[in-house]
Coordinates of C-alpha atoms in Angstrom, one line a residue:
M1 CA 0.0 0.0 0.0
P2 CA 1.7 3.2 -1.1
A3 CA 2.2 6.1 1.4
V4 CA 0.3 9.4 1.0
P5 CA 2.5 12.1 -0.6
C6 CA 4.8 13.7 2.0
A7 CA 3.1 17.1 2.2
S8 CA 0.1 15.5 3.8
R9 CA 1.8 12.9 6.0
W10 CA 1.0 14.1 9.5
S11 CA 1.8 17.8 9.8
A12 CA -1.0 20.3 9.7
R13 CA 0.4 23.3 11.5
A14 CA -2.1 25.9 10.6
R15 CA -4.8 24.2 12.6
T16 CA -2.6 24.2 15.7
A17 CA -2.7 28.0 15.8
R18 CA -6.5 28.0 15.7
I19 CA -6.7 25.5 18.5
A20 CA -4.2 27.5 20.6
R21 CA -6.3 30.7 20.1
R22 CA -9.5 28.9 21.3
A23 CA -7.7 27.4 24.3
F24 CA -6.2 30.8 25.3
A25 CA -9.7 32.4 25.8
A26 CA -10.8 29.5 28.0
A27 CA -7.5 29.5 30.0
A28 CA -7.8 33.2 30.6
L29 CA -11.2 32.8 32.1
L30 CA -10.1 29.8 34.2
T31 CA -7.1 31.7 35.5
A32 CA -9.2 34.7 36.4
A33 CA -11.8 32.6 38.2
A34 CA -9.1 30.9 40.3
A35 CA -7.1 34.0 41.1
G36 CA -9.8 36.6 41.7
W37 CA -9.7 40.3 40.7
A38 CA -8.5 43.5 42.1
D39 CA -10.8 45.7 44.2
D40 CA -11.0 48.4 41.6
D41 CA -12.3 46.1 38.9
P42 CA -16.0 46.1 37.8
P43 CA -18.4 44.7 40.3
A44 CA -19.0 40.9 40.5
P45 CA -22.1 39.5 38.8
P46 CA -25.2 38.6 40.8
P47 CA -25.3 35.1 42.1
P48 CA -27.3 32.4 40.2
L49 CA -31.0 32.5 40.5
S50 CA -31.3 28.7 40.9
A51 CA -29.2 25.6 40.9
A52 CA -30.2 21.9 41.3
A53 CA -28.2 18.7 41.2
R54 CA -29.0 15.2 40.0
I55 CA -26.9 12.2 39.2
H56 CA -26.2 11.5 35.5
A57 CA -28.7 9.0 34.1
G58 CA -26.0 6.8 32.8
N59 CA -23.1 7.3 35.2
T60 CA -23.3 7.1 39.0
L61 CA -20.1 9.1 39.5
I62 CA -21.2 12.2 37.5
A63 CA -23.4 14.9 39.0
V64 CA -25.3 17.2 36.7
V65 CA -26.0 20.7 38.1
E66 CA -28.5 22.9 36.2
G67 CA -29.9 26.3 36.9
E68 CA -30.5 29.9 35.8
L69 CA -28.4 33.0 35.8
A70 CA -29.6 36.6 36.0
A71 CA -27.7 37.3 32.7
P72 CA -25.7 35.2 30.2
G73 CA -22.3 34.3 31.5
H74 CA -20.4 31.5 33.1
V75 CA -20.5 29.5 36.3
V76 CA -18.0 27.7 38.4
I77 CA -19.0 25.1 41.0
D78 CA -17.2 24.2 44.2
Y79 CA -17.8 20.8 45.7
R80 CA -16.4 18.4 48.3
P81 CA -17.5 15.3 50.3
A82 CA -20.0 16.2 53.1
A83 CA -17.7 14.4 55.6
G84 CA -14.9 16.8 54.7
G85 CA -11.9 16.9 52.4
A86 CA -10.4 19.1 49.7
V87 CA -12.7 21.4 47.7
L88 CA -12.8 20.9 44.0
R89 CA -13.7 23.6 41.6
S90 CA -15.2 22.9 38.2
A91 CA -13.8 24.5 35.0
P92 CA -15.9 27.6 34.0
V93 CA -19.0 26.5 32.1
A94 CA -20.7 28.9 29.7
S95 CA -24.5 29.4 29.9
R96 CA -26.8 29.0 27.0
G97 CA -28.7 32.2 27.3
T98 CA -29.3 32.3 31.0
S99 CA -29.5 28.5 31.5
F100 CA -26.5 26.5 32.5
T101 CA -25.7 22.8 32.8
A102 CA -22.4 21.7 34.4
H103 CA -21.0 18.2 35.1
L104 CA -19.1 17.5 38.3
V105 CA -16.6 14.7 38.1
R106 CA -13.8 13.1 40.2
L107 CA -16.5 11.8 42.6
R108 CA -16.3 8.7 44.8
A109 CA -19.0 6.1 44.8
A110 CA -21.8 6.1 47.4
T111 CA -20.7 9.4 48.9
E112 CA -22.6 12.5 50.0
Y113 CA -21.3 15.8 48.6
R114 CA -21.9 19.5 49.2
Y115 CA -21.7 22.1 46.5
E116 CA -22.2 25.8 45.8
V117 CA -22.4 27.7 42.5
R118 CA -20.9 31.0 41.6
A119 CA -21.7 33.1 38.5
A120 CA -18.6 34.4 36.6
G121 CA -18.8 37.5 34.5
V122 CA -17.1 37.8 31.1
D123 CA -14.2 39.5 33.0
G124 CA -13.9 36.4 35.3
R125 CA -15.1 38.0 38.5
L126 CA -17.1 35.6 40.7
S127 CA -20.4 36.2 42.5
V128 CA -21.1 35.2 46.0
P129 CA -22.0 31.5 46.1
T130 CA -25.4 30.1 46.3
P131 CA -26.3 28.4 49.6
A132 CA -24.7 25.0 49.9
A133 CA -26.8 22.1 48.7
G134 CA -26.1 18.4 48.3
F135 CA -26.3 15.2 46.3
T136 CA -25.2 11.6 46.8
T137 CA -23.4 9.4 44.2
G138 CA -24.4 5.9 43.5
E139 CA -22.6 2.5 43.5
L140 CA -20.1 1.4 40.9
P141 CA -21.3 -1.0 38.2
D142 CA -20.8 -4.7 38.6
G143 CA -17.2 -5.8 37.8
L144 CA -15.7 -2.4 38.4
R145 CA -17.1 -2.5 42.0
D146 CA -14.8 -5.5 42.7
A147 CA -11.7 -3.7 41.4
V148 CA -9.1 -2.8 44.0
F149 CA -6.4 -0.1 43.8
D150 CA -4.5 -0.7 47.0
V151 CA -2.1 2.2 47.7
W152 CA 0.9 0.7 49.4
R153 CA 2.8 3.9 49.8
G154 CA 2.9 7.6 49.1
A155 CA 1.0 10.0 46.8
P156 CA 1.2 10.7 43.1
T157 CA 2.4 13.8 41.3
L158 CA -0.8 14.0 39.3
P159 CA -4.2 13.4 41.0
V160 CA -5.9 11.2 38.5
T161 CA -4.8 8.0 36.8
F162 CA -6.8 6.6 33.8
L163 CA -6.7 3.1 32.5
E164 CA -8.6 0.9 30.1
F165 CA -10.6 -1.8 31.9
R166 CA -11.3 -5.1 30.3
Q167 CA -12.9 -7.8 32.4
S168 CA -15.7 -10.2 31.9
E169 CA -18.2 -8.0 33.8
F170 CA -17.0 -4.6 32.8
F171 CA -15.5 -3.4 29.6
G172 CA -14.6 0.3 29.3
L173 CA -12.4 3.0 30.8
A174 CA -11.9 4.1 34.4
A175 CA -9.9 6.5 36.5
F176 CA -8.8 6.4 40.1
D177 CA -7.4 9.0 42.5
G178 CA -4.2 9.0 44.6
E179 CA -5.9 7.2 47.5
G180 CA -7.1 4.4 45.3
H181 CA -10.8 5.3 44.8
V182 CA -12.4 4.9 41.4
V183 CA -13.6 8.5 40.6
W184 CA -14.7 8.1 36.9
Y185 CA -15.7 5.4 34.5
F186 CA -17.1 4.8 31.0
Q187 CA -18.8 1.5 30.2
A188 CA -18.5 0.8 26.5
P189 CA -21.3 -0.3 24.3
E190 CA -22.0 -4.0 24.0
D191 CA -19.2 -6.0 22.3
E192 CA -16.7 -3.1 22.5
Q193 CA -13.6 -3.5 24.6
P194 CA -11.5 -0.3 24.8
Y195 CA -7.8 -1.2 25.2
V196 CA -6.0 2.0 24.4
M197 CA -6.9 5.7 24.8
A198 CA -5.7 9.2 24.4
R199 CA -7.2 12.5 25.8
R200 CA -7.7 15.8 24.0
P201 CA -7.0 19.1 25.9
N202 CA -10.7 19.6 26.5
G203 CA -11.0 16.3 28.3
N204 CA -12.6 14.3 25.4
I205 CA -11.2 10.8 25.0
V206 CA -10.4 8.9 21.8
Y207 CA -10.3 5.1 22.4
L208 CA -9.6 2.1 20.2
A209 CA -12.7 -0.1 20.3
G210 CA -11.2 -3.6 20.7
F211 CA -13.1 -6.8 20.2
Q212 CA -13.3 -10.1 22.1
G213 CA -10.1 -9.5 24.1
G214 CA -7.8 -9.5 21.2
T215 CA -6.0 -6.8 19.3
T216 CA -8.5 -6.3 16.5
A217 CA -10.9 -3.4 16.4
A218 CA -14.3 -2.1 15.5
G219 CA -12.7 1.3 15.0
L220 CA -11.9 4.6 16.8
V221 CA -14.5 6.4 19.0
E222 CA -14.4 9.8 20.6
I223 CA -16.4 10.5 23.7
D224 CA -16.8 13.5 26.0
P225 CA -16.0 13.0 29.7
A226 CA -19.7 12.4 30.4
G227 CA -19.6 9.4 28.1
G228 CA -21.5 10.9 25.2
E229 CA -20.3 9.5 21.8
L230 CA -19.2 12.4 19.6
R231 CA -17.5 10.7 16.6
R232 CA -16.7 7.2 15.3
L233 CA -14.4 5.9 12.6
T234 CA -15.4 2.3 11.6
D235 CA -12.5 0.1 10.8
V236 CA -12.4 -2.1 7.7
C237 CA -13.9 -5.6 8.2
A238 CA -15.0 -4.5 11.7
P239 CA -15.0 -5.8 14.3
F240 CA -12.0 -7.8 13.2
G241 CA -10.3 -4.7 11.8
P242 CA -6.6 -4.1 11.6
M243 CA -6.4 -1.0 13.9
H244 CA -4.4 -1.9 17.0
H245 CA -2.3 -0.9 20.0
E246 CA -2.0 2.9 19.6
V247 CA -4.0 6.1 19.6
Q248 CA -2.3 9.5 19.8
V249 CA -3.9 13.0 19.6
L250 CA -1.6 15.2 17.6
P251 CA -1.0 18.9 18.3
D252 CA -3.2 19.9 15.4
G253 CA -6.2 17.8 16.7
R254 CA -5.9 14.9 14.3
V255 CA -5.5 11.4 15.6
L256 CA -2.6 9.1 14.8
Y257 CA -3.3 5.4 15.1
L258 CA -1.6 2.1 14.3
S259 CA -3.1 -0.3 11.7
R260 CA -1.8 -3.3 9.7
D261 CA -1.2 -4.5 6.2
I262 CA -0.3 -8.0 4.9
L263 CA 2.4 -8.9 2.4
W264 CA 0.6 -11.8 0.7
D265 CA 3.6 -12.7 -1.4
G266 CA 5.1 -13.8 1.8
Y267 CA 8.6 -14.6 3.1
G268 CA 10.4 -17.8 3.9
D269 CA 10.5 -21.3 2.4
P270 CA 7.7 -22.0 1.7
P271 CA 6.6 -18.4 1.7
A272 CA 4.2 -17.4 4.5
P273 CA 2.1 -14.2 4.3
Q274 CA 3.6 -11.5 6.6
E275 CA 1.6 -9.1 8.8
G276 CA 3.2 -5.6 9.3
D277 CA 2.4 -2.3 10.7
T278 CA 1.0 0.9 9.1
I279 CA 0.3 4.3 10.5
G280 CA -3.0 6.1 9.9
I281 CA -4.3 9.6 10.5
W282 CA -7.9 10.3 11.4
D283 CA -9.1 13.9 10.8
A284 CA -12.4 13.9 12.7
E285 CA -13.3 17.4 11.6
A286 CA -12.9 16.6 7.9
D287 CA -14.5 13.1 8.4
S288 CA -11.6 11.5 6.7
A289 CA -8.9 8.9 7.4
A290 CA -5.8 7.7 5.5
I291 CA -2.9 5.4 5.8
V292 CA 0.2 7.6 5.6
W293 CA 3.0 5.0 6.3
N294 CA 3.6 1.4 5.6
I295 CA 6.4 -0.7 7.1
F296 CA 6.7 -2.8 3.9
D297 CA 7.9 0.3 2.0
H298 CA 10.9 0.6 4.3
L299 CA 11.9 -2.7 6.1
S300 CA 12.2 -6.3 4.9
P301 CA 10.6 -9.3 6.6
S302 CA 14.0 -10.9 6.3
D303 CA 15.0 -8.9 9.4
R304 CA 13.1 -10.9 12.0
V305 CA 13.3 -12.4 15.5
A306 CA 12.2 -16.0 16.0
P307 CA 10.0 -17.3 17.3
A308 CA 8.1 -14.0 17.9
S309 CA 8.0 -13.0 14.2
N310 CA 6.6 -16.4 13.2
R311 CA 3.6 -16.4 15.4
T312 CA 0.1 -17.1 13.9
L313 CA -3.6 -17.4 14.7
P314 CA -5.2 -18.9 16.7
G315 CA -3.9 -18.3 20.2
H316 CA -1.9 -15.2 19.4
P317 CA -3.2 -11.6 19.5
M318 CA -2.9 -10.5 15.8
W319 CA -5.1 -9.7 12.8
G320 CA -4.5 -12.2 10.0
G321 CA -6.4 -10.2 7.5
C322 CA -10.2 -9.8 7.1
E323 CA -10.5 -13.5 6.6
R324 CA -8.4 -14.3 9.8
D325 CA -6.0 -16.4 7.7
R326 CA -4.0 -18.8 10.0
R327 CA -1.0 -18.8 7.6
V328 CA -0.2 -15.1 8.3
Q329 CA 2.8 -14.5 10.5
D330 CA 2.9 -11.6 12.9
W331 CA 6.2 -10.3 11.8
S332 CA 6.7 -6.8 13.4
H333 CA 3.9 -6.4 16.0
G334 CA 4.0 -2.7 16.6
N335 CA 2.8 -1.7 20.0
S336 CA 3.3 2.0 20.4
A337 CA 3.8 5.1 18.2
A338 CA 4.6 8.6 19.6
M339 CA 5.4 11.9 17.9
A340 CA 8.5 13.8 18.9
A341 CA 8.8 17.6 19.1
D342 CA 10.4 17.7 15.6
G343 CA 7.4 15.9 14.0
S344 CA 9.2 12.5 13.7
V345 CA 7.4 9.4 15.0
L346 CA 8.9 6.8 17.3
L347 CA 7.5 3.4 16.5
S348 CA 8.0 0.4 18.8
L349 CA 8.2 -3.0 17.0
G350 CA 7.8 -5.5 19.8
H351 CA 8.5 -8.7 17.8
L352 CA 11.7 -7.2 16.4
N353 CA 13.0 -5.9 19.8
Q354 CA 13.4 -2.6 17.9
V355 CA 12.4 1.1 18.0
I356 CA 12.5 3.1 14.8
S357 CA 12.4 6.8 14.0
I358 CA 10.3 7.9 11.0
A359 CA 11.0 11.2 9.3
P360 CA 8.0 13.6 9.4
E361 CA 7.9 14.6 5.7
T362 CA 9.3 11.7 3.7
G363 CA 8.4 8.8 5.9
A364 CA 11.9 7.4 5.6
V365 CA 13.3 5.4 8.5
R366 CA 15.9 7.7 10.1
W367 CA 17.4 5.1 12.4
R368 CA 16.7 1.7 14.0
L369 CA 17.5 1.1 17.6
G370 CA 18.0 -2.5 18.8
G371 CA 17.0 -5.7 17.1
P372 CA 18.1 -6.9 13.7
G373 CA 19.7 -4.2 11.5
S374 CA 20.2 -1.8 14.5
D375 CA 22.0 1.4 13.5
F376 CA 23.2 1.8 17.1
A377 CA 25.8 -0.1 19.0
F378 CA 25.4 -0.9 22.7
A379 CA 28.8 -0.7 24.5
D380 CA 27.2 -2.5 27.4
P381 CA 25.1 -5.5 26.2
R382 CA 22.9 -5.2 29.3
D383 CA 21.5 -2.0 27.9
R384 CA 19.7 -3.9 25.1
F385 CA 15.9 -4.3 25.4
Y386 CA 13.5 -7.1 24.5
A387 CA 9.8 -7.2 23.5
Q388 CA 9.5 -3.6 24.7
H389 CA 6.3 -1.5 25.0
T390 CA 5.5 2.3 25.1
A391 CA 8.7 3.8 23.5
L392 CA 8.5 7.5 24.1
P393 CA 10.7 10.4 22.8
L394 CA 11.9 12.7 25.5
A395 CA 12.6 16.4 25.2
N396 CA 16.4 15.8 25.7
G397 CA 16.4 13.5 22.7
N398 CA 16.6 10.3 24.8
V399 CA 14.2 7.4 24.5
L400 CA 12.1 6.1 27.4
L401 CA 10.6 2.6 27.2
F402 CA 9.3 -0.3 29.1
D403 CA 11.6 -3.2 28.6
N404 CA 9.5 -6.4 29.1
G405 CA 12.6 -8.6 28.8
T406 CA 11.1 -11.6 27.0
G407 CA 13.9 -13.7 25.6
R408 CA 16.7 -11.6 27.3
P409 CA 19.9 -13.7 27.3
Y410 CA 21.1 -15.0 30.6
A411 CA 24.4 -13.2 30.0
E412 CA 22.5 -9.9 29.9
G413 CA 20.6 -10.6 33.1
G414 CA 17.9 -13.0 32.1
Q415 CA 14.2 -12.5 32.0
F416 CA 13.1 -9.5 34.0
S417 CA 11.2 -6.3 33.3
R418 CA 12.2 -2.7 33.8
A419 CA 11.7 0.9 32.8
V420 CA 14.8 2.2 31.0
E421 CA 16.0 5.5 29.4
L422 CA 18.5 5.4 26.6
E423 CA 20.8 8.2 25.5
L424 CA 21.5 8.2 21.7
D425 CA 24.7 9.6 20.3
L426 CA 23.8 10.4 16.7
Q427 CA 27.4 11.2 15.8
R428 CA 28.9 7.9 17.0
M429 CA 25.7 5.9 16.6
A430 CA 26.0 4.6 20.1
A431 CA 23.2 3.9 22.7
R432 CA 23.7 3.7 26.4
R433 CA 21.4 3.4 29.4
V434 CA 21.3 6.6 31.5
W435 CA 18.5 5.6 33.9
E436 CA 16.5 2.5 34.8
Y437 CA 14.0 1.3 37.4
R438 CA 13.8 -2.3 38.4
H439 CA 11.2 -3.3 41.0
R440 CA 12.4 -5.0 44.2
P441 CA 11.8 -7.9 44.2
P442 CA 12.3 -8.2 40.4
L443 CA 9.2 -8.6 38.3
Y444 CA 8.6 -10.0 34.9
A445 CA 5.7 -8.7 32.8
A446 CA 5.5 -10.8 29.6
C447 CA 2.8 -8.6 28.1
C448 CA 1.6 -5.1 27.9
S449 CA 2.9 -2.5 30.5
S450 CA 3.7 1.2 30.1
V451 CA 5.9 4.2 31.1
Q452 CA 5.1 7.9 31.3
R453 CA 7.5 10.8 32.1
L454 CA 5.7 13.2 34.4
P455 CA 6.1 16.9 35.0
G456 CA 9.0 17.4 37.4
G457 CA 10.9 14.3 36.1
N458 CA 9.2 11.4 37.9
T459 CA 8.2 8.4 35.9
L460 CA 4.9 6.4 36.1
I461 CA 5.5 2.7 35.5
L462 CA 3.0 -0.1 35.0
Y463 CA 3.8 -3.8 35.2
G464 CA 0.9 -4.9 33.1
S465 CA 1.0 -8.7 33.4
S466 CA 1.7 -11.3 36.0
R467 CA 2.7 -15.0 36.2
A468 CA 0.0 -15.5 38.9
E469 CA -3.2 -17.4 38.3
R470 CA -5.7 -15.4 36.3
C471 CA -8.0 -15.2 39.3
C472 CA -5.6 -13.3 41.5
R473 CA -3.2 -11.3 39.4
V474 CA -1.8 -8.0 40.8
F475 CA -0.6 -5.3 38.4
I476 CA 1.9 -2.9 40.1
I477 CA 1.8 0.8 39.3
A478 CA 4.7 2.8 40.6
E479 CA 5.8 6.5 40.5
V480 CA 9.6 6.7 40.7
T481 CA 11.9 9.7 41.1
P482 CA 15.0 10.2 38.9
D483 CA 17.2 8.8 41.7
G484 CA 15.1 5.6 41.8
R485 CA 12.9 6.2 44.9
T486 CA 9.4 5.0 44.8
V487 CA 7.1 7.8 45.9
W488 CA 3.7 6.1 45.1
E489 CA 3.0 2.5 44.6
V490 CA -0.4 0.8 43.9
G491 CA -1.3 -2.8 43.6
H492 CA -4.3 -3.2 41.2
R493 CA -6.3 -6.3 41.1
S494 CA -9.7 -7.3 39.8
P495 CA -11.0 -10.9 39.9
G496 CA -10.3 -12.6 36.5
K497 CA -8.6 -9.6 34.9
P498 CA -6.0 -11.1 32.5
N499 CA -3.7 -8.1 32.0
Q500 CA -3.5 -4.3 32.1
Y501 CA -2.3 -2.6 28.9
R502 CA -1.5 1.0 30.0
V503 CA -2.1 3.6 32.7
Y504 CA -2.2 7.4 32.1
A505 CA -1.6 10.1 34.7
A506 CA -3.6 13.3 34.3
E507 CA -4.2 16.7 35.9
S508 CA -8.0 16.4 35.8
I509 CA -10.9 14.6 34.2
M510 CA -12.9 17.7 33.1
G511 CA -10.7 20.7 34.0
E512 CA -11.6 20.5 37.7
S513 CA -8.9 21.5 40.2
I514 CA -8.4 21.8 44.0
T515 CA -9.2 25.3 45.2
G516 CA -8.3 27.0 48.5
E517 CA -12.0 28.0 48.9
S518 CA -14.3 26.4 51.4
I519 CA -18.0 25.5 51.2
A520 CA -19.5 28.4 53.1
G521 CA -22.9 27.1 54.2
E522 CA -24.6 23.9 54.9
P523 CA -28.1 22.7 53.9
P524 CA -30.8 22.6 56.6
P525 CA -30.8 19.6 59.0
G526 CA -32.2 16.4 57.7
R527 CA -32.0 15.0 54.2
A528 CA -29.5 16.7 51.9
R529 CA -31.2 19.2 49.5
A530 CA -30.4 19.0 45.8
G531 CA -30.8 22.6 44.9
F532 CA -31.5 26.2 45.5
D533 CA -33.9 28.7 43.9
A534 CA -33.9 32.3 45.0
R535 CA -37.3 32.8 43.3
D536 CA -39.0 30.3 45.7
R537 CA -40.4 31.1 49.1
N538 CA -38.3 28.2 50.4
P539 CA -35.0 28.7 48.5
Y540 CA -33.9 25.1 49.3
R541 CA -35.5 22.9 46.7
D542 CA -35.6 19.1 47.0
S543 CA -35.5 17.8 43.4
G544 CA -36.2 14.2 44.5
T545 CA -33.2 12.9 42.7
V546 CA -30.7 12.6 45.5
E547 CA -31.5 9.1 46.5
Q548 CA -29.9 6.5 44.2
S549 CA -32.1 3.4 44.4
G550 CA -33.4 3.0 40.8
L551 CA -30.5 4.6 39.0
P552 CA -29.2 2.5 36.1
Q553 CA -25.8 1.0 36.9
T554 CA -24.4 1.1 33.4
A555 CA -23.4 3.8 31.0
R556 CA -24.2 3.6 27.3
K557 CA -24.2 6.4 24.7
G558 CA -24.5 9.5 26.9
G559 CA -25.2 13.1 26.3
P560 CA -26.0 15.6 29.0
G561 CA -27.6 12.8 31.1

């Protein structure tokens, strides 16, 4: 399959400026709302006329607050558990006319909350708050309710960690906080199994809709944080489509994804069809998608690693073409793709023990690191990596990856897993390890796993598989400092969960943040009131939606709820 001409490969810089301008206006309002304004600025707007909360019809961990303003503008909502704790503030929400609808997220299950609403003028000044009101979240859905995130030590740099969640009773996405509480979830439509995701700056999520626990796909789906489906790209021969392993939101808003092609002429004696990786770009705004790079245009299947490159269906997670041909060999098995600051793409080829750099305009392979045909020498053989996942380009030019270690020779340390950072000398074409993290005691993750470099230099690491019985596997998540200290460690388990592909640290779910404000007032004694209406004789209004008995426990295609 020929590549798209170089001018349209994956750079569209003009749109980046438009997105930046839109983001600037929202950021300015958010900053003003958080910081307040000087005494000589225009007066603050009047407080909201009404506000009432209910639980989202399809998600027990999302509260929907609706009300009226005296004039068009924005609102921010402060909220915290009734029993005490940090106060969260929502991102500013624009009204439609004088009516507003806001979603409150990062909530814990079966917990009573207090909230108050402030109007925000176009200049960002905040009104006095409405009297405090309340709501109570519901229980988690089956399957997710049994998941455990056991915090063994410390606290994370970022307050929220997302993950895909694939288990017999719950297929979807979830997020948990630094104390191990599930604070958000999305339950996928029937027969869809999300197994990789990426987030847009506005909080929307693009996920790969996997199928039947393997690495084939129905397509790509974009949802908002409330679970409403916004866009969908259906894969060829879905649900056994070739999309797999990677979704990345590019700076210009388009989506990079991994897909596959088959060289039917084959390789070997007798020749066997070869499955190799391609890179696609989805432009959701233009409703278009195209394959822009194909491995068969640049590498030969003669460069291979046995037995991994010879694996076939059934029993191995691969595509095999639309007909699921059992002769097809899973030659390269790409498992991550990430764009560097210069526009090049770093592609991890797990079955080749290799990471390659792809030029942004021509698609040429600039260099190959590790595996057969490597352009780099390793002065220390122990710096080599095997069956790696999540190869990421760093700002300093280094490469960070999770080294699964499958097939590592005994002379190089044998079979163990680690996170490792490699420095590349492009003059001498030499690679050397400058940082690594090995768990104590040593762990081996044959499958999956991820790394993420965090603000401030710490690294989030997931050991995504285990040798334990499937009933009782524990997946270890650790945040580690540059000097190797573990500052946060979590043991995640869920009955019958086979593996965990990745985890993703984030600042927020929907732009919410901790504020220094407090909830000023409390509802009247007795049952928590759901709302406030200044136009009523009794300003506290019981909407009748606080109690959770009768709420659906699953989330399907959402919307405002």
